[in-house]
CSV table of C-alpha atoms and ligand atoms in Angstrom, one decimal:
chain,number,residue,atom,x,y,z
O,1,MET,CA,6.2,21.8,-32.8
O,2,ASP,CA,5.2,21.7,-29.4
O,3,VAL,CA,7.8,20.6,-27.3
O,4,ILE,CA,6.7,18.0,-24.6
O,5,THR,CA,8.6,17.6,-21.3
O,6,ALA,CA,8.6,14.9,-18.2
O,7,SER,CA,10.5,14.2,-15.3
O,8,ALA,CA,10.6,11.5,-12.7
O,9,PRO,CA,13.0,11.1,-9.7
O,10,GLY,CA,15.2,8.4,-8.8
O,11,ARG,CA,14.3,7.2,-5.2
O,12,VAL,CA,16.3,5.9,-2.2
O,13,ASN,CA,15.1,2.2,-0.4
O,14,LEU,CA,14.1,3.4,3.2
O,15,ILE,CA,13.2,0.1,4.6
O,16,GLY,CA,12.4,-3.6,3.4
O,17,GLU,CA,15.6,-5.0,1.2
O,18,HIS,CA,15.3,-8.5,-0.5
O,19,THR,CA,11.2,-8.6,0.4
O,20,ASP,CA,10.7,-7.9,-3.6
O,21,TYR,CA,11.6,-11.1,-5.1
O,22,ASN,CA,10.0,-12.8,-1.8
O,23,GLY,CA,6.4,-10.9,-2.7
O,24,GLY,CA,7.0,-9.4,-0.1
O,25,PHE,CA,7.4,-5.5,2.0
O,26,VAL,CA,9.8,-2.6,-0.3
O,27,LEU,CA,9.0,1.0,0.7
O,28,PRO,CA,11.1,3.8,-0.8
O,29,THR,CA,10.7,7.3,-1.6
O,30,PRO,CA,11.9,9.5,-4.4
O,31,ILE,CA,14.7,11.3,-4.0
O,32,PRO,CA,15.3,15.4,-5.3
O,33,GLN,CA,17.6,14.7,-8.3
O,34,ARG,CA,14.8,13.8,-11.1
O,35,THR,CA,15.8,12.5,-14.7
O,36,ALA,CA,14.4,15.2,-17.4
O,37,VAL,CA,12.9,14.4,-21.3
O,38,GLU,CA,12.1,17.2,-23.3
O,39,LEU,CA,9.7,15.2,-26.5
O,40,ARG,CA,9.6,16.6,-30.2
O,41,ARG,CA,7.2,14.8,-32.3
O,42,ARG,CA,8.7,13.9,-36.2
O,43,LYS,CA,6.7,12.5,-38.8
O,44,ASP,CA,8.7,9.0,-40.0
O,45,GLY,CA,9.2,5.9,-37.5
O,46,LEU,CA,12.6,7.0,-36.5
O,47,VAL,CA,13.0,7.3,-32.7
O,48,ARG,CA,16.0,10.0,-32.2
O,49,VAL,CA,18.0,10.6,-28.7
O,50,TRP,CA,20.4,12.5,-26.9
O,51,SER,CA,21.8,12.4,-23.3
O,52,ARG,CA,23.3,15.0,-21.7
O,53,GLU,CA,24.7,12.7,-18.9
O,54,ILE,CA,26.5,10.5,-21.8
O,55,GLY,CA,27.0,13.3,-24.4
O,56,ALA,CA,25.7,11.5,-27.0
O,57,TRP,CA,23.3,11.3,-30.3
O,58,ALA,CA,21.6,7.7,-30.3
O,59,GLU,CA,19.2,6.2,-33.1
O,60,TYR,CA,16.6,3.6,-34.4
O,61,ALA,CA,13.1,2.8,-35.7
O,62,LEU,CA,10.3,1.8,-34.5
O,63,GLY,CA,9.6,-1.9,-34.5
O,64,ASP,CA,13.7,-2.5,-35.1
O,65,GLU,CA,13.9,-2.3,-30.3
O,66,ARG,CA,16.7,-5.0,-29.9
O,67,ARG,CA,19.3,-5.7,-27.4
O,68,ARG,CA,22.8,-2.8,-28.1
O,69,GLY,CA,23.9,-3.7,-24.6
O,70,GLY,CA,23.9,0.3,-23.5
O,71,TRP,CA,22.0,3.5,-22.8
O,72,LEU,CA,20.1,3.2,-25.8
O,73,ASP,CA,18.4,-0.3,-24.6
O,74,TYR,CA,16.1,1.8,-21.6
O,75,VAL,CA,14.7,3.4,-24.2
O,76,MET,CA,14.6,1.4,-26.7
O,77,GLY,CA,12.6,-0.8,-23.6
O,78,CYS,CA,10.0,1.2,-22.9
O,79,THR,CA,9.0,2.6,-27.2
O,80,GLN,CA,9.4,-1.6,-27.3
O,81,ALA,CA,6.5,-2.9,-24.6
O,82,LEU,CA,4.3,0.2,-25.8
O,83,ARG,CA,4.2,-1.4,-28.7
O,84,LEU,CA,4.0,-4.9,-27.7
O,85,THR,CA,0.8,-4.0,-25.9
O,86,GLY,CA,-0.9,-2.7,-28.2
O,87,HIS,CA,-0.4,1.0,-29.0
O,88,ALA,CA,0.1,2.6,-31.8
O,89,LEU,CA,3.3,5.2,-32.1
O,90,GLU,CA,5.8,7.4,-33.8
O,91,GLY,CA,8.7,8.3,-34.1
O,92,PHE,CA,10.3,11.6,-32.1
O,93,GLU,CA,13.1,12.9,-30.7
O,94,LEU,CA,13.9,12.9,-27.2
O,95,LYS,CA,16.4,14.9,-25.0
O,96,ILE,CA,17.7,13.2,-21.8
O,97,ALA,CA,19.3,15.5,-19.1
O,98,SER,CA,19.6,13.9,-15.5
O,99,ASP,CA,21.1,14.7,-12.0
O,100,VAL,CA,20.5,11.6,-10.8
O,101,PRO,CA,23.8,10.0,-10.7
O,102,LEU,CA,24.1,7.0,-13.1
O,103,GLY,CA,24.5,3.3,-11.5
O,104,SER,CA,24.8,4.5,-7.3
O,105,GLY,CA,22.1,2.4,-6.5
O,106,LEU,CA,19.7,5.8,-6.4
O,107,SER,CA,17.5,4.1,-9.8
O,108,SER,CA,18.4,6.6,-12.5
O,109,SER,CA,17.4,4.0,-15.1
O,110,ALA,CA,13.4,4.3,-13.8
O,111,SER,CA,14.1,7.5,-13.5
O,112,LEU,CA,15.0,7.4,-17.2
O,113,GLU,CA,12.3,5.0,-18.2
O,114,LEU,CA,9.3,6.6,-16.0
O,115,ALA,CA,10.3,10.0,-17.3
O,116,VAL,CA,10.5,8.9,-21.3
O,117,LEU,CA,6.8,6.8,-20.7
O,118,ARG,CA,4.9,10.2,-20.0
O,119,ALA,CA,7.1,12.0,-21.9
O,120,ILE,CA,5.2,9.9,-24.9
O,121,ARG,CA,1.9,9.1,-23.2
O,122,GLN,CA,1.6,12.4,-23.1
O,123,ALA,CA,2.6,13.3,-26.9
O,124,PHE,CA,0.5,9.7,-28.7
O,125,GLY,CA,-2.2,10.8,-26.1
O,126,LEU,CA,-2.1,7.3,-24.9
O,127,ALA,CA,-4.5,5.9,-21.5
O,128,ILE,CA,-2.2,4.6,-19.7
O,129,ASP,CA,-3.0,4.5,-15.6
O,130,ASP,CA,0.2,5.3,-13.6
O,131,THR,CA,0.3,1.7,-12.4
O,132,GLN,CA,0.4,0.4,-15.9
O,133,LEU,CA,3.5,3.2,-16.6
O,134,ALA,CA,5.9,1.7,-13.9
O,135,LEU,CA,4.9,-2.2,-15.3
O,136,LEU,CA,5.7,-1.0,-18.4
O,137,GLY,CA,8.9,0.8,-17.3
O,138,GLN,CA,10.1,-2.6,-15.9
O,139,ARG,CA,8.6,-4.7,-18.5
O,140,ALA,CA,11.2,-2.5,-20.6
O,141,GLU,CA,14.3,-2.8,-18.4
O,142,ASN,CA,13.4,-6.8,-17.8
O,143,GLU,CA,13.2,-7.5,-21.9
O,144,LEU,CA,15.3,-5.8,-23.6
O,145,VAL,CA,18.0,-4.5,-21.4
O,146,GLY,CA,17.4,-8.0,-19.7
O,147,ALA,CA,17.3,-6.9,-16.3
O,148,PRO,CA,15.8,-9.1,-13.7
O,149,VAL,CA,14.5,-6.6,-11.4
O,150,GLY,CA,10.6,-6.0,-9.5
O,151,ALA,CA,9.0,-2.8,-10.1
O,152,MET,CA,9.5,-1.3,-7.1
O,153,ASP,CA,12.1,1.1,-8.6
O,154,GLN,CA,9.4,2.2,-11.9
O,155,LEU,CA,6.4,2.6,-8.7
O,156,CYS,CA,8.5,4.3,-7.4
O,157,ALA,CA,9.2,6.8,-10.0
O,158,SER,CA,6.0,7.0,-11.6
O,159,LEU,CA,4.1,7.1,-8.4
O,160,GLY,CA,6.0,8.5,-5.7
O,161,GLN,CA,5.4,11.7,-4.5
O,162,ALA,CA,8.1,14.0,-2.5
O,163,GLY,CA,7.5,13.8,1.0
O,164,SER,CA,5.9,11.1,1.3
O,165,ALA,CA,7.6,7.2,1.3
O,166,LEU,CA,5.1,4.7,-0.8
O,167,PHE,CA,5.1,1.2,0.9
O,168,ILE,CA,4.5,-1.4,-2.0
O,169,ASP,CA,3.2,-4.5,-1.9
O,170,THR,CA,4.9,-6.2,-3.7
O,171,ARG,CA,2.7,-9.2,-4.8
O,172,THR,CA,-0.3,-7.6,-5.7
O,173,PHE,CA,1.4,-3.8,-6.5
O,174,ALA,CA,-1.0,-2.4,-4.0
O,175,THR,CA,0.6,1.1,-2.6
O,176,ARG,CA,0.4,3.5,-0.9
O,177,LEU,CA,1.5,6.9,0.2
O,178,VAL,CA,2.9,7.5,4.3
O,179,PRO,CA,3.6,11.2,4.8
O,180,LEU,CA,7.8,11.3,6.0
O,181,PRO,CA,7.1,13.8,9.2
O,182,ASP,CA,8.4,16.9,8.9
O,183,ASP,CA,11.5,16.6,11.1
O,184,LEU,CA,13.1,13.9,9.8
O,185,ASP,CA,16.1,14.7,7.1
O,186,LEU,CA,17.3,12.3,5.1
O,187,LEU,CA,20.8,11.0,3.8
O,188,VAL,CA,22.8,8.4,1.5
O,189,ILE,CA,25.7,8.4,1.6
O,190,ASP,CA,27.5,6.4,-0.8
O,191,SER,CA,30.2,3.9,0.1
O,192,GLY,CA,32.5,4.0,-3.1
O,193,LEU,CA,32.5,1.0,-3.3
O,194,LYS,CA,31.4,-1.8,-5.9
O,195,HIS,CA,31.8,-5.2,-5.8
O,196,ASP,CA,32.2,-7.5,-8.7
O,197,HIS,CA,29.9,-10.5,-7.1
O,198,ALA,CA,27.0,-8.4,-6.3
O,199,THR,CA,25.0,-10.4,-9.3
O,200,GLY,CA,26.1,-13.8,-7.6
O,201,GLY,CA,25.1,-13.3,-4.3
O,202,TYR,CA,21.7,-11.9,-5.7
O,203,ARG,CA,21.2,-14.7,-7.4
O,204,THR,CA,21.9,-17.5,-4.7
O,205,ARG,CA,20.4,-15.3,-2.2
O,206,ARG,CA,17.3,-15.5,-4.8
O,207,ALA,CA,17.9,-19.0,-5.0
O,208,GLU,CA,18.2,-19.9,-1.8
O,209,CYS,CA,15.6,-17.6,-0.3
O,210,GLU,CA,13.3,-20.2,-3.2
O,211,GLU,CA,14.2,-23.2,-1.7
O,212,ALA,CA,13.4,-22.0,2.1
O,213,ALA,CA,9.9,-21.0,0.9
O,214,ARG,CA,10.1,-24.6,-0.6
O,215,GLN,CA,11.2,-27.1,2.2
O,216,LEU,CA,8.3,-24.8,4.4
O,217,GLY,CA,6.0,-25.6,1.7
O,218,VAL,CA,4.4,-22.3,1.3
O,219,PRO,CA,4.9,-20.6,-2.4
O,220,GLN,CA,6.8,-17.4,-1.3
O,221,LEU,CA,8.5,-16.8,2.5
O,222,ARG,CA,6.3,-13.7,2.4
O,223,ASP,CA,3.3,-16.5,2.9
O,224,LEU,CA,5.2,-16.4,7.0
O,225,GLY,CA,5.5,-14.7,9.5
O,226,VAL,CA,6.4,-13.7,12.6
O,227,ASP,CA,5.0,-16.8,14.2
O,228,ASP,CA,6.5,-18.9,12.4
O,229,LEU,CA,10.1,-18.2,13.1
O,230,ALA,CA,10.0,-21.3,15.3
O,231,ARG,CA,9.8,-23.7,12.8
O,232,VAL,CA,11.7,-21.7,10.3
O,233,ALA,CA,14.7,-22.4,13.0
O,234,ARG,CA,14.8,-25.7,11.5
O,235,LEU,CA,15.8,-25.2,8.2
O,236,PRO,CA,19.3,-26.7,7.7
O,237,ASP,CA,22.0,-22.8,7.9
O,238,PRO,CA,22.7,-20.8,6.1
O,239,LEU,CA,18.3,-21.4,5.4
O,240,ALA,CA,16.7,-20.7,8.4
O,241,ARG,CA,18.7,-17.3,8.8
O,242,ARG,CA,18.0,-16.9,4.8
O,243,ALA,CA,14.3,-17.0,5.4
O,244,ARG,CA,14.3,-15.0,9.2
O,245,HIS,CA,15.6,-12.2,7.0
O,246,VAL,CA,13.3,-12.1,4.7
O,247,ILE,CA,10.3,-12.6,7.5
O,248,THR,CA,11.4,-10.3,9.7
O,249,GLU,CA,12.4,-7.0,7.3
O,250,ASP,CA,8.8,-7.5,5.9
O,251,ASP,CA,7.3,-7.1,9.7
O,252,ARG,CA,10.0,-4.3,10.3
O,253,VAL,CA,8.9,-2.3,7.4
O,254,LEU,CA,4.9,-3.0,8.2
O,255,ALA,CA,6.5,-0.9,11.6
O,256,ALA,CA,8.5,1.5,9.9
O,257,VAL,CA,4.7,2.6,8.7
O,258,ALA,CA,3.5,2.7,12.4
O,259,ALA,CA,6.8,4.3,13.1
O,260,LEU,CA,6.3,7.6,10.2
O,261,GLU,CA,2.6,8.0,11.2
O,262,ALA,CA,3.1,7.8,15.3
O,263,ARG,CA,5.7,10.5,14.0
O,264,ASP,CA,8.2,7.4,16.1
O,265,LEU,CA,11.6,8.8,14.8
O,266,ARG,CA,13.4,6.6,17.5
O,267,THR,CA,11.7,3.6,16.9
O,268,LEU,CA,12.5,4.2,13.0
O,269,GLY,CA,15.9,4.3,14.0
O,270,GLU,CA,16.0,1.0,16.3
O,271,LEU,CA,14.5,-0.8,12.6
O,272,PHE,CA,17.0,0.9,9.9
O,273,VAL,CA,20.1,-0.8,13.0
O,274,ALA,CA,17.7,-3.8,13.6
O,275,SER,CA,17.3,-3.9,9.4
O,276,HIS,CA,20.8,-3.2,9.2
O,277,ALA,CA,22.1,-6.5,11.3
O,278,SER,CA,19.8,-8.8,9.5
O,279,MET,CA,21.5,-7.9,6.8
O,280,ARG,CA,24.5,-8.3,8.1
O,281,ASP,CA,24.2,-11.5,10.0
O,282,ASP,CA,21.0,-13.7,8.4
O,283,PHE,CA,21.3,-12.4,5.4
O,284,GLU,CA,24.9,-11.6,4.8
O,285,VAL,CA,24.3,-9.4,2.2
O,286,SER,CA,26.6,-6.9,3.7
O,287,VAL,CA,31.2,-6.3,3.4
O,288,PRO,CA,32.9,-4.7,6.3
O,289,ALA,CA,33.9,-1.0,5.4
O,290,ILE,CA,29.9,-0.4,5.1
O,291,ASP,CA,29.0,-2.0,8.6
O,292,THR,CA,31.8,0.9,9.4
O,293,LEU,CA,30.3,3.6,7.8
O,294,VAL,CA,26.7,2.6,9.4
O,295,ALA,CA,28.4,2.3,12.0
O,296,ILE,CA,29.9,5.8,12.8
O,297,ALA,CA,26.2,7.3,11.3
O,298,CYS,CA,24.3,5.8,14.5
O,299,ALA,CA,27.4,7.3,16.2
O,300,ASP,CA,26.5,10.3,15.2
O,301,PRO,CA,24.2,12.7,17.6
O,302,ASP,CA,22.0,13.9,15.3
O,303,VAL,CA,21.5,10.2,13.4
O,304,TYR,CA,18.7,8.1,14.5
O,305,GLY,CA,19.6,5.2,12.4
O,306,ALA,CA,21.5,4.2,9.0
O,307,ARG,CA,21.8,0.9,7.0
O,308,LEU,CA,22.8,-0.1,3.8
O,309,THR,CA,20.0,0.3,0.9
O,310,GLY,CA,20.0,-2.0,-1.6
O,311,GLY,CA,20.7,-5.2,-3.6
O,312,GLY,CA,24.6,-5.0,-0.8
O,313,PHE,CA,28.0,-5.7,-1.4
O,314,GLY,CA,28.5,-2.2,-1.8
O,315,GLY,CA,27.2,0.4,-2.3
O,316,ALA,CA,25.1,3.1,-0.3
O,317,ILE,CA,23.3,3.8,3.5
O,318,VAL,CA,20.5,5.6,3.8
O,319,ALA,CA,19.8,7.1,7.5
O,320,ILE,CA,17.3,9.2,9.3
O,321,ALA,CA,18.7,12.5,10.9
O,322,LYS,CA,16.8,14.9,13.2
O,323,ALA,CA,15.5,18.2,11.4
O,324,GLY,CA,18.4,20.2,9.6
O,325,THR,CA,21.4,18.3,10.9
O,326,ALA,CA,21.9,16.0,7.3
O,327,ALA,CA,23.9,18.7,5.5
O,328,ALA,CA,26.4,18.9,8.7
O,329,ALA,CA,26.2,14.9,9.6
O,330,ALA,CA,27.0,13.7,6.1
O,331,ARG,CA,30.1,15.5,6.5
O,332,ARG,CA,31.3,14.1,10.0
O,333,ILE,CA,30.3,10.5,8.6
O,334,THR,CA,32.1,10.7,5.4
O,335,ASP,CA,35.5,12.8,7.7
O,336,GLN,CA,35.1,10.3,10.1
O,337,TYR,CA,34.9,7.2,7.4
O,338,CYS,CA,38.1,8.9,5.5
O,339,ASP,CA,39.9,10.0,8.7
O,340,GLN,CA,39.7,5.8,10.2
O,341,SER,CA,40.7,4.6,6.1
O,342,TRP,CA,43.8,7.0,6.3
O,343,ASN,CA,45.0,5.7,9.6
O,344,GLN,CA,44.3,2.5,9.0
O,345,ASN,CA,47.6,2.3,6.7
O,346,ARG,CA,44.6,4.2,3.8
O,347,ASP,CA,42.9,0.9,3.9
O,348,GLN,CA,42.2,-0.1,0.4
O,349,THR,CA,39.2,-2.4,1.2
O,350,ARG,CA,37.5,1.5,1.5
O,351,GLY,CA,35.9,3.2,-1.0
O,352,THR,CA,36.6,7.7,-1.3
O,353,PRO,CA,32.1,7.9,0.0
O,354,ARG,CA,30.1,10.7,-1.2
O,355,VAL,CA,27.3,12.4,-0.1
O,356,LEU,CA,24.4,11.8,-2.8
O,357,VAL,CA,21.7,13.1,-0.8
O,358,ALA,CA,21.4,15.2,2.3
O,359,GLN,CA,17.7,15.8,2.3
O,360,GLU,CA,17.0,18.6,4.7
O,361,ALA,CA,13.5,18.3,6.3
O,362,ALA,CA,10.3,20.7,5.7
O,363,CYS,CA,10.4,22.3,8.2
O,364,SER,CA,14.0,23.2,8.7
O,365,ARG,CA,13.6,24.8,5.0
O,366,SER,CA,10.7,27.1,6.2
C,401,LIG,P1,20.9,2.2,-11.3
C,401,LIG,O1,19.3,2.5,-11.5
C,401,LIG,O2,21.1,2.0,-10.1
C,401,LIG,O3,21.6,4.5,-11.9
C,401,LIG,P2,21.3,1.0,-13.3
C,401,LIG,O4,22.2,0.3,-13.5
C,401,LIG,O5,20.1,0.0,-13.1
C,401,LIG,O6,21.7,1.6,-12.1
C,401,LIG,O7,21.5,2.0,-14.6
C,401,LIG,C1,21.9,2.8,-14.7
C,401,LIG,C2,21.9,2.3,-16.7
C,401,LIG,O8,20.8,3.1,-16.6
C,401,LIG,C3,22.9,3.1,-17.3
C,401,LIG,O9,24.3,2.8,-17.5
C,401,LIG,C4,22.6,4.1,-18.3
C,401,LIG,O10,23.0,2.9,-18.8
C,401,LIG,C5,21.6,4.3,-17.5
C,401,LIG,N1,21.1,6.0,-18.0
C,401,LIG,C6,20.7,6.4,-16.8
C,401,LIG,N2,20.0,7.5,-16.4
C,401,LIG,C7,20.3,8.0,-17.9
C,401,LIG,C8,20.8,9.4,-18.9
C,401,LIG,N3,20.6,10.6,-18.0
C,401,LIG,N4,20.7,8.8,-20.1
C,401,LIG,C9,21.5,7.4,-20.4
C,401,LIG,N5,21.7,6.4,-20.2
C,401,LIG,C10,21.8,6.9,-18.8
C,402,LIG,MG1,18.5,0.2,-11.9
């Protein structure tokens, strides 16, 4: 029987953090790592799945998708979302292999969902466009997995293109590809820190943003701009700072798009630095070890700017660097971070950093 292959990339968010649930703007870009799947149709209603990363087979009957609390939920979520939107499926066998690190904030989950959905779309000839496909992936994760995620990861996995960032208006799902200058290197370094209160912190911030919007009399913070900051400052603390982060961050995403289009990497770097300061001081989702990692990266002569990427309370930093310097800069940054931790009595509050992406510019490869 015919084998169908499909794949989808992981992503890193360049700028626009905690803006998605406020209806605002984000700017992710696909990373080189992808999840790939092989699909073979079956004559019955069974779905059998192998994951190379998990090293196991699992199976379920179509129509019997339910949360089991494991990795199969991501696949079951996809077939359930398809069935609930009226698409007829039959059973299949699926083999998954991914080089996106699992659970490191590079969205292995969305890359898995989109690889699976792309393969199913092709195998069963389903008429679904790429935006709808992304929203099905989001639905899989929201409903079956039970993670209240926005659609950024899936939209980037579905519509993103290597060498471009994807500007997303999370209110309308309008998207626009913004080519990355070919003299820009991209770095993602994981801090090795995972904070237990990440979920709780996320929930609190979300509630604070909703409360700030309510007190300001707008549906979402997206509906305010930098001209409203004087009014925002009159909110009680910490709501004023939370709202200021979201409003200025939306503005920085727009400025980052303009900087990319103007190939102005210096300005882009400054926007990264301002975004990090806002996440640290106004939104309070950074931690000292991440601030240190960002400071070390920003002090590197080849780095234009760096910031915490993702929800915060640990996780990874993203940096942009001069063409052809990513690998060497990543090594310098991680070495210096480790040296400092060692010198400060093997500081246990710091994780072991890991370079996740050191993507050298298109022009430095040619
Ligand atoms: P992230 O998306 O940032 O990598 P998540 O917690 O959202 O982190 O998703 C990670 C989960 O997605 C894994 O724990 C696993 O259940 C599932 N997953 C991702 N990639 C694979 C894979 N290749 N094989 C099996 N499960 C996977
Ligand atoms: Mg995920």
